[in-house]
PDB file of C-alpha atoms and ligand atoms in Angstrom:
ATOM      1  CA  UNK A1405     -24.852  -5.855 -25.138  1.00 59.00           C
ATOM      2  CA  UNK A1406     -21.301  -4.545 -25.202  1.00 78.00           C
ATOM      3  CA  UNK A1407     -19.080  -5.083 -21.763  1.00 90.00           C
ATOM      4  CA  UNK A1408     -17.015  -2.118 -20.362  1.00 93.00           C
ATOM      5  CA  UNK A1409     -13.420  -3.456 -19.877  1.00 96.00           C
ATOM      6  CA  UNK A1410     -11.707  -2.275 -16.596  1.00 97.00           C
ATOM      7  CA  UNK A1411      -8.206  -2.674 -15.708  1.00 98.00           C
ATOM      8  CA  UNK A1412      -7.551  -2.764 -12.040  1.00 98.00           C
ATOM      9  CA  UNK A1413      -3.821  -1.790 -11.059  1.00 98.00           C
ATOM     10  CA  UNK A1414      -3.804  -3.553  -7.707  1.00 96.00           C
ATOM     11  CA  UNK A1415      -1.781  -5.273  -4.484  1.00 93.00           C
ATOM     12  CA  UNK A1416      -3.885  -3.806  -1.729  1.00 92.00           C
ATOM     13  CA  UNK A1417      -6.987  -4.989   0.190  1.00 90.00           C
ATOM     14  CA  UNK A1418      -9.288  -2.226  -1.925  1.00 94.00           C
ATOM     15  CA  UNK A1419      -8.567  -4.045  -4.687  1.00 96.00           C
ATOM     16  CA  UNK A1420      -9.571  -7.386  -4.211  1.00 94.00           C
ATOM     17  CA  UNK A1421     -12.941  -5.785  -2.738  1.00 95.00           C
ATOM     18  CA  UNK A1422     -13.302  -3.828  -5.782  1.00 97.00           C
ATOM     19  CA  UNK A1423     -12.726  -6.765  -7.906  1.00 97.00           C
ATOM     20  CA  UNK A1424     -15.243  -9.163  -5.686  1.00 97.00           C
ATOM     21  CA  UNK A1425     -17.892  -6.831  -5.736  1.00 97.00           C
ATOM     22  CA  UNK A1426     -17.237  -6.709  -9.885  1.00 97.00           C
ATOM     23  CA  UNK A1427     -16.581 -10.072 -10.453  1.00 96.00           C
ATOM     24  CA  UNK A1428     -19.376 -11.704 -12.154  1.00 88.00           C
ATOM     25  CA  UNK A1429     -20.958  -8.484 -13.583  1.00 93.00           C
ATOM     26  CA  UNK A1430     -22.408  -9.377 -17.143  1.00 92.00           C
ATOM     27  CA  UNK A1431     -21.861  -5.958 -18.150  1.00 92.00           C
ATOM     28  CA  UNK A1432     -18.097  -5.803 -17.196  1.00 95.00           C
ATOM     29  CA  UNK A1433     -14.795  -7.552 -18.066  1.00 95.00           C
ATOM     30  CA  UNK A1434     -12.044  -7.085 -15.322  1.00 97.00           C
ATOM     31  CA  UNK A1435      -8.623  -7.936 -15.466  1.00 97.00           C
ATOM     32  CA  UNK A1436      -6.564  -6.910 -11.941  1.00 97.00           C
ATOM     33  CA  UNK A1437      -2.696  -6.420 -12.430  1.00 98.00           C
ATOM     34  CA  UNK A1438      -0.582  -7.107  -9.838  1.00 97.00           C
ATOM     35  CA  UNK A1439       3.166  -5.836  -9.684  1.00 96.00           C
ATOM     36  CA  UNK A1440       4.010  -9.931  -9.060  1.00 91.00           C
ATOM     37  CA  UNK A1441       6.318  -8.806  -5.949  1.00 85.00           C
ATOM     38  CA  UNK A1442       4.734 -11.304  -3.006  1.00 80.00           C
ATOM     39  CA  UNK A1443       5.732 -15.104  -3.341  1.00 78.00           C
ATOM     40  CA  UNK A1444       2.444 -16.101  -2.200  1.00 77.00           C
ATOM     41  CA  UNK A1445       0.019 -13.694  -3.693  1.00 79.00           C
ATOM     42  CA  UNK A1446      -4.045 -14.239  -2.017  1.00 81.00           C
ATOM     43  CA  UNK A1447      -6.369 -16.058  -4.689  1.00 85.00           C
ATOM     44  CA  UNK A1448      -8.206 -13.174  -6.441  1.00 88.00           C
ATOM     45  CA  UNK A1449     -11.660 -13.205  -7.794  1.00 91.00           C
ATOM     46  CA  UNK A1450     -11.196 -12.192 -11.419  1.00 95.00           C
ATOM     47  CA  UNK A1451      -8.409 -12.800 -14.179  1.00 96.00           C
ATOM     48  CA  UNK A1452      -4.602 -11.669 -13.082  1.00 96.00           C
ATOM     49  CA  UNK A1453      -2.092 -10.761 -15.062  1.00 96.00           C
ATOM     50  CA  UNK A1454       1.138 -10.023 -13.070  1.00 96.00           C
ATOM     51  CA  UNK A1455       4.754  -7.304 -13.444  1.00 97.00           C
ATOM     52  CA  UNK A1456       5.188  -4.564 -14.213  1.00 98.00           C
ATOM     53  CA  UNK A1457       3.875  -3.321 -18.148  1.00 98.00           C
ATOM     54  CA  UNK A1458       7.590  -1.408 -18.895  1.00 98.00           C
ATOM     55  CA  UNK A1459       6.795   2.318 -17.614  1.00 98.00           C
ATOM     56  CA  UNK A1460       4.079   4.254 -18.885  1.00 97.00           C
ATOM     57  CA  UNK A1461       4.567   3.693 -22.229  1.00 97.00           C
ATOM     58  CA  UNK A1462       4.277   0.092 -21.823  1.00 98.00           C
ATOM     59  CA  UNK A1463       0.777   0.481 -19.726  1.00 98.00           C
ATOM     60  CA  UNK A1464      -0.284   2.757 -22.474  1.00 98.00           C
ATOM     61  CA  UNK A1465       0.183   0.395 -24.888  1.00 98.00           C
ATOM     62  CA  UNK A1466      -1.184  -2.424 -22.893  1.00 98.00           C
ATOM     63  CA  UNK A1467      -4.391  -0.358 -22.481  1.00 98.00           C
ATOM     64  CA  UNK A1468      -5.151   0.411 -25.945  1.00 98.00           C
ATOM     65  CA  UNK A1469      -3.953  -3.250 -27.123  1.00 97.00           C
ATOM     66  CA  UNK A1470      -6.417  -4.494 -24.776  1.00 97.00           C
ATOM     67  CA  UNK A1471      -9.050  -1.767 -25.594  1.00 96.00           C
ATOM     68  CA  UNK A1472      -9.940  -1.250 -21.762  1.00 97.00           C
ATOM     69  CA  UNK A1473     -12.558   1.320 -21.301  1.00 95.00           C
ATOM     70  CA  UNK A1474     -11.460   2.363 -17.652  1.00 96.00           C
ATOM     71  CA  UNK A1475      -8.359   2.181 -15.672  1.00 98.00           C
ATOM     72  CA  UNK A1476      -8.910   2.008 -11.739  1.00 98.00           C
ATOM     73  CA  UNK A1477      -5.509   2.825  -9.713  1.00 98.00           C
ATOM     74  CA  UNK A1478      -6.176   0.794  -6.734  1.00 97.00           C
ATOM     75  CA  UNK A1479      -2.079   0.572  -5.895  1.00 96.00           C
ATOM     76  CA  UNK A1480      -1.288   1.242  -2.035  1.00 94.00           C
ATOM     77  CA  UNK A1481      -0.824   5.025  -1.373  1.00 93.00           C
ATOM     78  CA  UNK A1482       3.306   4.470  -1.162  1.00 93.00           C
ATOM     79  CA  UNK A1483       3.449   2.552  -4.716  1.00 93.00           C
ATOM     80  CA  UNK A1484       3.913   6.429  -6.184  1.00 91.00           C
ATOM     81  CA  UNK A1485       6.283   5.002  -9.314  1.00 94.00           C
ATOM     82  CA  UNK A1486       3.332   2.931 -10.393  1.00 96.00           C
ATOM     83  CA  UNK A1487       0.763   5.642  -9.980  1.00 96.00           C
ATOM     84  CA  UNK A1488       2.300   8.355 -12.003  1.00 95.00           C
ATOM     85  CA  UNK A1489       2.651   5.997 -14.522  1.00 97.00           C
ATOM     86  CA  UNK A1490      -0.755   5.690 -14.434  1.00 97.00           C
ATOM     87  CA  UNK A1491      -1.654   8.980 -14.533  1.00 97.00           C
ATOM     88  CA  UNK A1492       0.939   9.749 -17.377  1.00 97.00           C
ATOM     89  CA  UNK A1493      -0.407   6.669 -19.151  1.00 98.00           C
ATOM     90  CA  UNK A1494      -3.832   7.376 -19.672  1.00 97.00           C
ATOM     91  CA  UNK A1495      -2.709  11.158 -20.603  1.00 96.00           C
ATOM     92  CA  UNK A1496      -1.395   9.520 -23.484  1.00 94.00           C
ATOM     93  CA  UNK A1497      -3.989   7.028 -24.937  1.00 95.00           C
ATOM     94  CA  UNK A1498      -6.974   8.764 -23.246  1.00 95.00           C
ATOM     95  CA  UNK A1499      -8.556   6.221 -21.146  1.00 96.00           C
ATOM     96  CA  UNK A1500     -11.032   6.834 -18.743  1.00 95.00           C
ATOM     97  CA  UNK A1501      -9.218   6.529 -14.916  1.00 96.00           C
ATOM     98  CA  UNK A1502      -9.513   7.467 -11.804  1.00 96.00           C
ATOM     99  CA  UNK A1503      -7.487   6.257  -8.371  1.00 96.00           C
ATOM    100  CA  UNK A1504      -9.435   4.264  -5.435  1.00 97.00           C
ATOM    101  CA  UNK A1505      -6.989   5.561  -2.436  1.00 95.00           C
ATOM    102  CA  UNK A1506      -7.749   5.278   1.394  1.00 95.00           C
ATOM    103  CA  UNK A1507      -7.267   8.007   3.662  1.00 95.00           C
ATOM    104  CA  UNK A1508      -4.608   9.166   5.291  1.00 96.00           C
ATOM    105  CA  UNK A1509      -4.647   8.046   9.073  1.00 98.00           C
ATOM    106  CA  UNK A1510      -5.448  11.187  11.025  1.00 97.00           C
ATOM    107  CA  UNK A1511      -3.037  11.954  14.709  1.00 97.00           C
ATOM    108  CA  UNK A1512      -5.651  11.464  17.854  1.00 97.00           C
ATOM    109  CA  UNK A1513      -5.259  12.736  21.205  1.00 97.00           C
ATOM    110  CA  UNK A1514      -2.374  10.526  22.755  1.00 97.00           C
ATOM    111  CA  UNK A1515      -0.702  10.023  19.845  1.00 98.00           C
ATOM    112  CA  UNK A1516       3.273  10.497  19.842  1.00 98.00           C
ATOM    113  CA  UNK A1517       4.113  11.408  15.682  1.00 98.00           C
ATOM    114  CA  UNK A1518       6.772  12.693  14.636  1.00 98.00           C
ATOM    115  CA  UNK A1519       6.532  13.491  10.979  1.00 97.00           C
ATOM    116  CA  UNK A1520       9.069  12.455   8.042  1.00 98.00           C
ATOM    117  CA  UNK A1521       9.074  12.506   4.575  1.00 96.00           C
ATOM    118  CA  UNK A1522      10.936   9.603   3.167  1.00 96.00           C
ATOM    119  CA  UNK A1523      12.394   6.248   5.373  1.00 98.00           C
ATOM    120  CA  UNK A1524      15.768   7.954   4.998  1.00 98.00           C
ATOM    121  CA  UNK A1525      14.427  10.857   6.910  1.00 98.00           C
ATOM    122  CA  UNK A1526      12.498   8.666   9.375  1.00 98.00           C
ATOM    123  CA  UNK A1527      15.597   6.514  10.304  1.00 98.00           C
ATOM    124  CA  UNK A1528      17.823   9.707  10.786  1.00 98.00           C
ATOM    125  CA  UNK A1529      14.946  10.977  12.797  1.00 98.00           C
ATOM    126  CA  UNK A1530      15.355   7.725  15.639  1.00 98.00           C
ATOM    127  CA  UNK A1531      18.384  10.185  16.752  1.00 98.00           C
ATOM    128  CA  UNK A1532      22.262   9.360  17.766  1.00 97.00           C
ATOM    129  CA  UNK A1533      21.356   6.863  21.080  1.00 97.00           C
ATOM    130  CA  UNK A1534      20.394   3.358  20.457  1.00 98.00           C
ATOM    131  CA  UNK A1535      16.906   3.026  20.793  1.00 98.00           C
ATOM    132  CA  UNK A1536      14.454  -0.608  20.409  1.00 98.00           C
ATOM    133  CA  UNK A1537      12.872  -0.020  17.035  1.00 98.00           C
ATOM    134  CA  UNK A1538       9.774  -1.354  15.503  1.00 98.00           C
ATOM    135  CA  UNK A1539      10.596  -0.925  11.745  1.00 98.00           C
ATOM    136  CA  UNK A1540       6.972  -1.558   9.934  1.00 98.00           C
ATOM    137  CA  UNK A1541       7.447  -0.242   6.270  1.00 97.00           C
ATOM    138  CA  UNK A1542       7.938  -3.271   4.554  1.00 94.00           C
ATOM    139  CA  UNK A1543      10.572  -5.379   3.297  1.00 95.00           C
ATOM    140  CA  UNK A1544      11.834  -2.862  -0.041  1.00 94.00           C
ATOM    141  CA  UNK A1545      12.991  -0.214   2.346  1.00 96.00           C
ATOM    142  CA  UNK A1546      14.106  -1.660   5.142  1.00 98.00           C
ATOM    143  CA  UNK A1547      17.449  -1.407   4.112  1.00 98.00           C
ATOM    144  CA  UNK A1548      17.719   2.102   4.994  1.00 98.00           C
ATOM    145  CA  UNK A1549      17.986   0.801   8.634  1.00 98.00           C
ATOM    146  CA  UNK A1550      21.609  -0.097   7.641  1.00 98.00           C
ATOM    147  CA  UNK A1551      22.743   4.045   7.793  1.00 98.00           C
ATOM    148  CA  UNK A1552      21.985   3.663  11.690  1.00 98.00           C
ATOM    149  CA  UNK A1553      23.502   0.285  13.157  1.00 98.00           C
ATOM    150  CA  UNK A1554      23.342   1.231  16.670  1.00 98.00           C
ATOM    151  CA  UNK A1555      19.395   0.837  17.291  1.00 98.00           C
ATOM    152  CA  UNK A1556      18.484  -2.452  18.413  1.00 98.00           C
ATOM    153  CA  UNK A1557      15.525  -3.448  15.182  1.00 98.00           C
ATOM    154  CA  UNK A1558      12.646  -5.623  15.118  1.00 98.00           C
ATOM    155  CA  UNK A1559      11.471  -5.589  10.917  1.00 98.00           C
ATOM    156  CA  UNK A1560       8.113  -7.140  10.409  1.00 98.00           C
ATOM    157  CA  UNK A1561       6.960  -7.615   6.545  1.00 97.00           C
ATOM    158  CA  UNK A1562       5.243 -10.645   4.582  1.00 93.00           C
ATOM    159  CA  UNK A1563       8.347 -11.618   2.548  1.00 93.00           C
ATOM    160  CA  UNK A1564      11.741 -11.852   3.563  1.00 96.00           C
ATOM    161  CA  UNK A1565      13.924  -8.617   3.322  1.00 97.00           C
ATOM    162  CA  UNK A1566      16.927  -9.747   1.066  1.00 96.00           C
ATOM    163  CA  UNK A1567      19.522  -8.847   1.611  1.00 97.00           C
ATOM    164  CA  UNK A1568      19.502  -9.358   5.148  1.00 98.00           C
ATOM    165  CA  UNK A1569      20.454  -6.006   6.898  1.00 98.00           C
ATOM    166  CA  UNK A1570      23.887  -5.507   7.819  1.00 98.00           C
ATOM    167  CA  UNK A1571      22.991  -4.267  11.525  1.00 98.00           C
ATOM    168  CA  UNK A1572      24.465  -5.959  14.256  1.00 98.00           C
ATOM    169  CA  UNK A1573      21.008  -6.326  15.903  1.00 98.00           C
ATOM    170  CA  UNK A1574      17.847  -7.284  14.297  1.00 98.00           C
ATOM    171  CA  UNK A1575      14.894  -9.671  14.337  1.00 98.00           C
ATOM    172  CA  UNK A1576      12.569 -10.915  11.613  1.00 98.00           C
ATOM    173  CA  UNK A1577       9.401 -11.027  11.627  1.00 98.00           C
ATOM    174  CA  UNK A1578       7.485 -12.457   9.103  1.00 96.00           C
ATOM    175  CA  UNK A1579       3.255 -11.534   9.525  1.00 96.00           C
ATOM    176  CA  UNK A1580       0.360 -10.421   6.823  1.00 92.00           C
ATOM    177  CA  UNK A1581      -1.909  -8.459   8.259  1.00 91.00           C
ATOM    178  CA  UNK A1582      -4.605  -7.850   9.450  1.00 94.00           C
ATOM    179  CA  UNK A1583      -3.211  -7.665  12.958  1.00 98.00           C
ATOM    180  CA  UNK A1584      -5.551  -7.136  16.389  1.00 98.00           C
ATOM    181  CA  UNK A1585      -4.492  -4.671  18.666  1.00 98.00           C
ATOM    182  CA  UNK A1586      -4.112  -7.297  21.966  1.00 98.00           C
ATOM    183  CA  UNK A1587      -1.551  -9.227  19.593  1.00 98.00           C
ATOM    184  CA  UNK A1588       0.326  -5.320  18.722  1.00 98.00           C
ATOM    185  CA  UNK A1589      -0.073  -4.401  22.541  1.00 98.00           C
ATOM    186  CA  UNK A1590       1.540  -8.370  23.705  1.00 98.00           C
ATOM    187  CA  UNK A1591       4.478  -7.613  20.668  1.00 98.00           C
ATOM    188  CA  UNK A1592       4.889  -4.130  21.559  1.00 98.00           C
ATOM    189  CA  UNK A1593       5.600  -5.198  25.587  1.00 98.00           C
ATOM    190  CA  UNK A1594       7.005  -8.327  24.834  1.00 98.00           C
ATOM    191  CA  UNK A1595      10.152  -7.043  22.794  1.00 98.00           C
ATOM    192  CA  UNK A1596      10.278  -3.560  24.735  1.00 98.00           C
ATOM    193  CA  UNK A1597       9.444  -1.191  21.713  1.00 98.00           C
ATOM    194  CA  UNK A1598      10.332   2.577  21.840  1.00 98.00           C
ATOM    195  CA  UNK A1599       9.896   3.716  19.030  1.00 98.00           C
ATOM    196  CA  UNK A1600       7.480   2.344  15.568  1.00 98.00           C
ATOM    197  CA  UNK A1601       8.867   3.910  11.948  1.00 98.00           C
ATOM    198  CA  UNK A1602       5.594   3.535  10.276  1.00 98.00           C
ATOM    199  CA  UNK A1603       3.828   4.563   6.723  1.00 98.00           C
ATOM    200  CA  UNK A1604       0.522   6.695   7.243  1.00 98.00           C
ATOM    201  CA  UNK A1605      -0.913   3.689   5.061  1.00 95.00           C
ATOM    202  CA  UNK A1606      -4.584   4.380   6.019  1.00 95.00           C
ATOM    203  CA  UNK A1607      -7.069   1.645   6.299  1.00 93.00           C
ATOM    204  CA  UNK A1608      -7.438  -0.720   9.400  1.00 93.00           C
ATOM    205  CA  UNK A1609      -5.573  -3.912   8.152  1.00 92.00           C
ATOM    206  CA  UNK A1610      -1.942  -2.479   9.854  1.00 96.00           C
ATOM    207  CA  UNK A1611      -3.593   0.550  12.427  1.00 98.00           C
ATOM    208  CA  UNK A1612      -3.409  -1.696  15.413  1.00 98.00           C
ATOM    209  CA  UNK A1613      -0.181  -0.975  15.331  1.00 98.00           C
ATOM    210  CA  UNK A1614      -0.801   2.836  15.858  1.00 98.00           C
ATOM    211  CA  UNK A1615      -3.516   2.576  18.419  1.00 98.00           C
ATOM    212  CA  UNK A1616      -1.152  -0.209  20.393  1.00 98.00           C
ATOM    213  CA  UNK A1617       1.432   2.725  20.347  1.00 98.00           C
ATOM    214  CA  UNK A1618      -1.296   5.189  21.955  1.00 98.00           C
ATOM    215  CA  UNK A1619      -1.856   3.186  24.257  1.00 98.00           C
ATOM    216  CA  UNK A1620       1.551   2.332  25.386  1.00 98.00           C
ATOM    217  CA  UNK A1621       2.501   6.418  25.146  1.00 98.00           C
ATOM    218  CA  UNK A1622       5.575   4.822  22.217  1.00 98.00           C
ATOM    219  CA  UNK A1623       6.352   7.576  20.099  1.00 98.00           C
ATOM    220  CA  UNK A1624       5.582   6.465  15.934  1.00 98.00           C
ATOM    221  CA  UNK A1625       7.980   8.337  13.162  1.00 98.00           C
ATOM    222  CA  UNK A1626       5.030   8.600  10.602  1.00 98.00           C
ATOM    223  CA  UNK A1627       6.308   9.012   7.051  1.00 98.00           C
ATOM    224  CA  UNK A1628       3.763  10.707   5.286  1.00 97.00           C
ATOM    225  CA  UNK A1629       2.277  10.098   1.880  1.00 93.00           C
ATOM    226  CA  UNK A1630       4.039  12.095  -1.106  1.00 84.00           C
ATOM    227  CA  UNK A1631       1.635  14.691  -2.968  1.00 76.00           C
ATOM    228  CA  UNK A1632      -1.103  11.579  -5.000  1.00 71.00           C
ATOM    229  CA  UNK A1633      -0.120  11.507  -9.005  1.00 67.00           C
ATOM    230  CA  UNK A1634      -2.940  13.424 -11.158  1.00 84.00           C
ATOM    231  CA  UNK A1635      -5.938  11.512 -11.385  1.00 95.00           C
ATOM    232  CA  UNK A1636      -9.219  11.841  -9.140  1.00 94.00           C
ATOM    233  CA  UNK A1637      -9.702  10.072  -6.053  1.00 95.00           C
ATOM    234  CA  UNK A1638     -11.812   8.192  -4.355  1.00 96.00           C
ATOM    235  CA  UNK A1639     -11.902   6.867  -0.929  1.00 95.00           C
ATOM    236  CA  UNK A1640     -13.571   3.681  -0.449  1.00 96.00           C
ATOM    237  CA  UNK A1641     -14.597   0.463  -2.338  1.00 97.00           C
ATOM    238  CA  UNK A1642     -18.160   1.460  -2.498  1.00 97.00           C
ATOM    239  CA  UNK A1643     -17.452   4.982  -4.379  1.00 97.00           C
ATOM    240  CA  UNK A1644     -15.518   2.901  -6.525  1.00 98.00           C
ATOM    241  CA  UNK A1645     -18.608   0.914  -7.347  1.00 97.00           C
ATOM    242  CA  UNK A1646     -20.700   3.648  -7.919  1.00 96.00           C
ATOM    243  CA  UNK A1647     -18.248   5.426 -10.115  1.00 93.00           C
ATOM    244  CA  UNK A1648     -18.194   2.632 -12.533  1.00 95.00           C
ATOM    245  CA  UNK A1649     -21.424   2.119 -12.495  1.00 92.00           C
ATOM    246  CA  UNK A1650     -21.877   5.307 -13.957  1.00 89.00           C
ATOM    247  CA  UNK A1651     -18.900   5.271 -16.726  1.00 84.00           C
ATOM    248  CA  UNK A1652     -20.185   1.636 -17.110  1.00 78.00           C
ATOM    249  CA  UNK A1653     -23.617   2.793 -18.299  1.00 76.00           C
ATOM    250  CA  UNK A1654     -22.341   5.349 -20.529  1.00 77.00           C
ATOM    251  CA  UNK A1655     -20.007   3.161 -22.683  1.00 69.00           C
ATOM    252  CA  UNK A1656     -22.514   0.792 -23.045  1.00 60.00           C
ATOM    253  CA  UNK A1657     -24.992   3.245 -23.804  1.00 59.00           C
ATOM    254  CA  UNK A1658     -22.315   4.163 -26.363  1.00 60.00           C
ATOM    255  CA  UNK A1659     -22.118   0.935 -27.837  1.00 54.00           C
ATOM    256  CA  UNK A1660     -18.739   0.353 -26.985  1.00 51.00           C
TER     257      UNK A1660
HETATM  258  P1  LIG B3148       6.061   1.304  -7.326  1.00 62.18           P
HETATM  259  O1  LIG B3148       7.400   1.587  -6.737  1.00 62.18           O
HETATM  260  O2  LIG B3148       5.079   2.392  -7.443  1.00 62.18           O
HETATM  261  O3  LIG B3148       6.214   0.642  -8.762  1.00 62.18           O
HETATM  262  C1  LIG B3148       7.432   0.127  -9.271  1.00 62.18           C
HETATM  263  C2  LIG B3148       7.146  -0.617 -10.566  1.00 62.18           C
HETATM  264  O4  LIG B3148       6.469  -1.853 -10.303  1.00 62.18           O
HETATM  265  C3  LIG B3148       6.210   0.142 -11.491  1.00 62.18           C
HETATM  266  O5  LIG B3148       6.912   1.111 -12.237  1.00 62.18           O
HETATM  267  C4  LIG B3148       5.631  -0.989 -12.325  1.00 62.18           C
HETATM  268  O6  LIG B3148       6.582  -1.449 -13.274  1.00 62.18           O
HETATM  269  C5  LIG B3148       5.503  -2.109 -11.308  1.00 62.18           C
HETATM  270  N1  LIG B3148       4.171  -2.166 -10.659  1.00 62.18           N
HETATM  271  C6  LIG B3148       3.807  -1.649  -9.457  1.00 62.18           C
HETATM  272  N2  LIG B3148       2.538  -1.957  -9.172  1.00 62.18           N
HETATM  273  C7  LIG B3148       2.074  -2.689 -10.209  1.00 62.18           C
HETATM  274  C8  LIG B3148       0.819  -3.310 -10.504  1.00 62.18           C
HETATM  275  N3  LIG B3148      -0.218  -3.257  -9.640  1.00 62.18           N
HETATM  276  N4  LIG B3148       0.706  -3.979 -11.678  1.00 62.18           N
HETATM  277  C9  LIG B3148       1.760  -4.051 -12.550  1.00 62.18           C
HETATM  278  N5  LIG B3148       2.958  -3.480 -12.324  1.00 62.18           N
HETATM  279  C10 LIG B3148       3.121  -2.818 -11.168  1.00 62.18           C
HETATM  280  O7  LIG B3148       5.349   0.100  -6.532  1.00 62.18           O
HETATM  281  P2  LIG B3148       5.777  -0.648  -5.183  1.00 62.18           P
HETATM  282  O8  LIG B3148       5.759   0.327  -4.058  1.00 62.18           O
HETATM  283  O9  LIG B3148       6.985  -1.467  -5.457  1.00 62.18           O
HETATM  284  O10 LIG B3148       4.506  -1.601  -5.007  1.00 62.18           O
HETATM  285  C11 LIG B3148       4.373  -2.791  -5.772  1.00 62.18           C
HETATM  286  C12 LIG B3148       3.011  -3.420  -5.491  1.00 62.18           C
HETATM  287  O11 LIG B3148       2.870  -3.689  -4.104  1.00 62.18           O
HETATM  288  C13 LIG B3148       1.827  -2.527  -5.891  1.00 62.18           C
HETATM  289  O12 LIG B3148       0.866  -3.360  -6.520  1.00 62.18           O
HETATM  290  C14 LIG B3148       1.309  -1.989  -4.572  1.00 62.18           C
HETATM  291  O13 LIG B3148      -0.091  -1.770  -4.613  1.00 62.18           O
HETATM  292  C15 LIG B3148       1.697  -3.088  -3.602  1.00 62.18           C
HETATM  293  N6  LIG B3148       1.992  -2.607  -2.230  1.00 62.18           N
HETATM  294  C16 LIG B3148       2.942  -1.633  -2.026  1.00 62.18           C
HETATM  295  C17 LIG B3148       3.193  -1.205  -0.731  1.00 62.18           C
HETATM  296  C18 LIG B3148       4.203  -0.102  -0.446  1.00 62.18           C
HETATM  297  O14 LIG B3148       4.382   0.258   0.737  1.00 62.18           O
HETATM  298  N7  LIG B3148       4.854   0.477  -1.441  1.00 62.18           N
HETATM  299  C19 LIG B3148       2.501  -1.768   0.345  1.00 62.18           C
HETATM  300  C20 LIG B3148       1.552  -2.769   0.094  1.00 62.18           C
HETATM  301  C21 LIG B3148       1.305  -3.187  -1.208  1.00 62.18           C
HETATM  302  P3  LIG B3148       6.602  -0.910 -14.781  1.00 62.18           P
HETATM  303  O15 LIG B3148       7.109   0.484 -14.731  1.00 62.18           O
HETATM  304  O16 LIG B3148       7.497  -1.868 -15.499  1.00 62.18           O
HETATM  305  O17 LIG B3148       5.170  -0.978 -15.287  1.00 62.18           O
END
């Protein structure tokens, strides 16, 4: 019997799911990339290969080299670079693909958003008075913070953010989610937060965060997702798996 090969674009919780519930298929060879960013990546279930392929040329290439059978985009929502790549990739060489993407969190009845489109935007948005700022977007961005020195920053993200920001005022924090909302709600109180610059992320590894805010009445500048790269989506881990189950069967039944 012939095995479907499926490359995994990864670096989120989704993926490693995916690639647990996969792992150990007879009918299926996975490989899961990561983008080789985190200096202490979690052990995953099936074969890694890590960085970036060179563009989507490079993944093209690497796809047909490798003769996978199925591309899944499992990439967080805010890795866009990597997922038009993806998209544009399998345009070119014709593999099968589609994206494994969580919702969008959703505003609830309490909730103080305000909206931005970029973490550019979102800083400008904390306004011209020095404010306590919970800065939760990860360590690649976080220099934007730097445009507005006067806010008083606490940046929480798994690696360090180098270079250090040049603000006068800011605290490290270095955490991996997930995090529990009594341990968002002591953090919030215990440094004074007024205001959380957040990414509508989805999922419920970081959303503590968000209902910790609700609860507190702190306003959250959301920056919301950019418009998803062309391929179709699904929404959970278990769609995933039934989607492949189905291309699975077919290039076997295929004899590929
Ligand atoms: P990005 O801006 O979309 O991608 C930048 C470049 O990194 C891509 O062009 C690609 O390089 C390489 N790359 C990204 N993901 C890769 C993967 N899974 N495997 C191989 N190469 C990859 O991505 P990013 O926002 O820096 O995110 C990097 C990784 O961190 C992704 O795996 C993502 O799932 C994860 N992550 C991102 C965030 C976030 O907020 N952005 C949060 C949590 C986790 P080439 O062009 O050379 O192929």
């Amino acid at each position: 019997m012939g095995k479907a090969r499926i490359l995994i674009l990864g670096g989120t919780t989704e993926a490693r799911r995916l690639a647990e519930a996969l792992a150990g298929r007879a009918d299926l060879d996975i490989v899961l990339s990561l983008a080789g960013r985190t200096s202490d990546p979690a052990p995953q279930p099936v074969p890694v290969r890590s960085g970036g392929f060179g563009g989507s040329e490079g993944l093209a290439r690497y796809l047909t080299d490798e003769a996978f059978d199925l591309l899944v985009d499992a990439t967080h929502p805010f890795a866009a670079r990597i997922s038009a790549n993806a998209a544009d990739a399998v345009s070119r060489c014709g593999v099968a693909a589609f994206a494994l993407r969580r919702p969008a969190w959703q505003p609830m009845p309490g909730d103080r958003w305000h909206a931005a489109r970029n973490v550019p935007e979102a800083i400008a948005a904390l306004g011209p008075s020095p404010r306590r700022v919970f800065l939760a977007i990860g360590r690649q961005e976080a220099h934007y913070a730097n445009a507005a020195p006067f806010h008083h920053y606490w940046v929480r993200s798994v690696d360090p953010v180098e270079p250090a920001l040049t603000v006068p005022d800011v605290a490290y924090i270095h955490a991996k989610g997930p995090f529990r909302l009594e341990d968002e709600l002591a953090m919030l109180r215990q440094y004074g937060i007024e205001v959380i610059v957040a990414k509508n992320s989805g999922g419920s590894a970081t959303y503590a965060k968000i209902e910790a805010a609700r609860q507190l009445g702190i306003e959250v500048i959301m920056i919301e997702r950019a418009q998803a790269a062309g391929l179709a989506v699904v929404e959970t881990v278990e769609a995933a798996l039934h989607h492949i189950d189905h291309l699975a069967s077919s290039l076997i039944k295929r004899g590929v």
